Amino acid sequence: MQPFDLLGPLPAPRSTTVLEASAGTGKTFALAGLVTRYLAEGRATLDQMLLVTFSRSATQELRERVRAQIVQAVRAFDDRSVVGDNQVVQHLLTGTDEELEERKTRLRDALAGFDAATIATTHQFCNLVLKSLGVAGDSDAGVELVESLDDLVAEIVDDLYLAHFGRDRDDPQLPYPEALELAREVVNNPAAQLRPAEPDPDSRAAVCLRFVSDVVRELETRKRRCGILGYDDLLT
């Protein structure tokens, strides 16, 4: 493993660089610096870059930090006093007058089109890709991405629980609280395989399997009817 030098040669095109970093080691600063260098040195334009992180708050912070880094670099070309201890900006200010002018122009162009930069969460990026497929994607135009399907699942469980057990004279084999918990567990883990696959028809396992299978089918129907998608729909 080699130490990463933010001011060293940029990774070669079509290469892969993996950085190992723990919390608080300056990952966001490094990303903002790399983006600024790639732009200023003409190695890439903003529309050719993809920055993906995990949460919306982290995405917002990354967007703000990248923009602030570019703004500081642009200002530094005209006023060296704003550089401070920013080594990335100091690095960009070394070179011929022609090189500096080209770097400033590239960064100004990037700022002008910064709103179009793809800085997103994993799910947001998947949603962008899905929409870009148009009719080739298995989704309806105009669908809305929702953060949680819990309310819809609870509504479906209410309806199906009544349909499954409403006429039972005895206490159902699957109590309502367990039915709701089981349904949410299955919906939140779409790749999970339900076992046993072929339980005894009169067993409690068979009752549970029939119920959650109906919940999953009804959920797909209602999502399409309501024009919504959950995050897991973007990854499957």
XYZ file of C-alpha atoms in Angstrom:
236
model
C 0.000 0.000 0.000
C 1.320 3.428 -0.974
C 0.492 6.738 0.742
C -1.770 8.978 -1.347
C -0.376 12.373 -2.312
C -3.109 14.872 -3.119
C -0.541 17.029 -4.908
C 1.101 14.182 -6.808
C 0.364 12.972 -10.351
C -3.337 12.446 -10.955
C -4.440 8.838 -11.538
C -4.159 7.792 -15.167
C -7.293 7.653 -17.361
C -9.209 4.343 -17.202
C -7.339 3.364 -14.052
C -8.728 2.511 -10.622
C -7.465 3.992 -7.384
C -8.786 2.729 -4.051
C -8.118 4.849 -0.974
C -8.394 3.460 2.545
C -9.385 6.122 5.045
C -11.070 6.130 8.430
C -13.436 8.739 9.838
C -12.047 12.237 10.224
C -9.049 11.777 7.947
C -10.086 14.406 5.400
C -11.867 12.338 2.748
C -14.203 15.179 1.782
C -11.318 17.648 1.545
C -9.374 15.196 -0.615
C -12.332 14.659 -2.952
C -12.909 18.398 -3.298
C -9.217 18.878 -4.014
C -9.135 16.118 -6.620
C -12.183 17.501 -8.409
C -10.629 20.968 -8.474
C -7.356 19.625 -9.842
C -9.026 17.504 -12.524
C -11.007 20.522 -13.671
C -8.205 23.067 -13.515
C -5.627 20.849 -15.202
C -7.970 19.957 -18.046
C -8.131 16.256 -17.231
C -11.937 16.217 -17.072
C -14.970 18.468 -17.224
C -17.642 18.602 -14.547
C -20.205 16.745 -16.654
C -17.744 13.834 -16.959
C -17.504 13.376 -13.193
C -19.629 11.333 -10.816
C -19.400 11.806 -7.054
C -21.466 9.340 -5.039
C -21.867 9.109 -1.290
C -24.274 7.424 1.118
C -26.548 9.976 2.781
C -28.266 13.153 1.666
C -26.506 15.188 4.346
C -23.123 13.879 3.174
C -24.082 14.664 -0.412
C -24.989 18.239 0.485
C -21.751 18.700 2.412
C -19.696 17.284 -0.460
C -21.423 19.557 -2.977
C -20.773 22.616 -0.800
C -17.142 21.694 -0.158
C -16.394 21.057 -3.830
C -17.952 24.353 -4.870
C -16.151 26.258 -2.103
C -12.825 24.760 -3.184
C -13.383 25.803 -6.790
C -14.480 29.307 -5.739
C -11.371 29.747 -3.597
C -9.141 28.593 -6.439
C -10.737 31.001 -8.924
C -10.324 33.921 -6.522
C -6.725 32.970 -5.815
C -5.714 33.459 -9.443
C -6.519 37.168 -9.027
C -5.725 37.568 -5.328
C -3.004 35.372 -3.831
C -3.922 36.516 -0.315
C -6.981 34.209 -0.255
C -4.836 31.088 -0.657
C -4.042 30.667 3.031
C -2.729 27.184 3.827
C -4.706 25.464 1.060
C -2.023 23.333 -0.573
C -4.247 22.339 -3.500
C -4.759 25.968 -4.499
C -1.063 26.697 -3.953
C -0.263 23.818 -6.289
C -2.579 25.186 -8.993
C -0.892 28.592 -8.838
C 2.444 27.170 -9.956
C 3.120 27.291 -13.692
C 3.440 29.670 -16.607
C 1.097 32.630 -17.071
C -0.566 30.780 -19.942
C -1.151 27.683 -17.798
C -2.604 29.754 -14.972
C -4.981 31.554 -17.322
C -6.175 28.253 -18.775
C -6.761 26.822 -15.304
C -8.724 29.877 -14.224
C -10.885 29.708 -17.351
C -11.627 26.018 -16.843
C -12.624 26.554 -13.223
C -14.829 29.524 -14.092
C -16.579 27.415 -16.714
C -17.085 24.687 -14.126
C -18.648 27.146 -11.691
C -21.002 28.423 -14.363
C -22.350 24.905 -14.890
C -21.987 23.644 -11.336
C -25.708 23.044 -10.793
C -25.508 20.269 -13.384
C -22.807 18.390 -11.463
C -23.743 14.817 -10.537
C -23.099 14.698 -6.800
C -25.629 12.285 -5.364
C -26.406 9.419 -3.041
C -26.263 5.882 -4.394
C -30.048 5.757 -4.634
C -30.303 9.152 -6.323
C -27.757 8.077 -8.923
C -29.625 4.823 -9.565
C -32.798 6.852 -10.031
C -31.052 9.083 -12.576
C -29.836 6.037 -14.505
C -33.281 4.446 -14.429
C -34.916 7.597 -15.764
C -32.277 7.897 -18.496
C -33.309 4.476 -19.851
C -36.709 5.829 -20.819
C -38.986 3.149 -22.246
C -36.183 0.588 -21.948
C -36.405 0.730 -18.159
C -38.984 -1.241 -16.209
C -40.631 1.809 -14.677
C -43.400 4.208 -15.551
C -42.661 7.775 -16.550
C -43.263 10.276 -13.792
C -42.892 7.865 -10.886
C -41.939 9.366 -7.534
C -39.094 8.043 -5.391
C -40.146 7.756 -1.734
C -37.815 7.264 1.208
C -40.056 4.843 3.097
C -42.776 2.364 2.147
C -43.744 1.681 5.769
C -47.103 3.464 5.600
C -48.093 1.668 2.412
C -47.015 -1.693 3.832
C -49.071 -1.065 6.986
C -52.100 -0.208 4.843
C -51.693 -3.419 2.841
C -51.257 -5.510 5.981
C -54.468 -4.029 7.407
C -56.416 -4.960 4.271
C -54.939 -8.412 3.776
C -55.065 -9.364 7.432
C -58.804 -8.793 7.394
C -59.125 -10.764 4.151
C -57.070 -13.683 5.467
C -58.290 -13.919 9.040
C -61.426 -11.800 9.345
C -63.753 -14.815 9.305
C -61.737 -16.984 11.665
C -63.648 -17.881 14.837
C -60.502 -18.862 16.687
C -57.468 -16.689 17.287
C -55.435 -16.491 14.049
C -52.211 -18.492 13.871
C -50.514 -15.266 12.869
C -51.318 -12.411 15.299
C -51.570 -8.950 13.745
C -48.404 -7.467 15.351
C -46.378 -10.426 14.085
C -47.968 -10.136 10.642
C -46.990 -6.471 10.395
C -43.448 -7.123 11.613
C -43.034 -10.067 9.241
C -44.331 -8.080 6.269
C -41.953 -5.197 6.940
C -39.042 -7.590 7.366
C -39.729 -9.245 4.011
C -40.291 -5.938 2.189
C -37.079 -4.459 3.611
C -35.089 -7.513 2.508
C -36.291 -8.192 -1.057
C -33.416 -10.571 -1.826
C -34.212 -12.842 1.115
C -35.512 -16.322 0.315
C -38.537 -17.457 2.300
C -38.168 -20.807 4.014
C -39.530 -23.424 4.155
C -40.402 -23.225 0.476
C -43.076 -25.945 0.647
C -44.406 -26.118 4.206
C -47.252 -28.338 5.340
C -50.424 -26.596 4.051
C -51.986 -26.507 7.519
C -48.865 -25.364 9.372
C -48.195 -21.919 10.795
C -45.271 -21.587 8.374
C -47.671 -22.028 5.453
C -49.982 -19.363 6.880
C -47.071 -16.932 7.196
C -45.764 -17.735 3.724
C -49.148 -17.204 2.055
C -49.681 -13.946 3.897
C -46.331 -12.316 3.137
C -46.438 -13.540 -0.476
C -49.763 -11.769 -0.899
C -48.331 -8.661 0.759
C -45.397 -8.555 -1.676
C -47.659 -8.986 -4.716
C -50.100 -6.354 -3.494
C -47.256 -3.959 -2.748
C -46.052 -4.128 -6.355
C -49.596 -3.500 -7.588
C -50.154 -0.487 -5.352
C -46.748 1.030 -6.054
C -47.530 1.089 -9.751
C -51.035 2.384 -9.094
C -49.690 5.190 -6.887
C -46.752 5.917 -9.196
C -44.072 5.449 -6.546
C -40.779 3.594 -6.169
C -38.824 2.555 -3.102
C -35.036 2.624 -2.917
C -34.759 -1.131 -3.412
C -36.583 -0.798 -6.745
C -33.626 1.203 -8.039
C -31.177 -1.588 -7.288
C -33.074 -4.584 -8.629
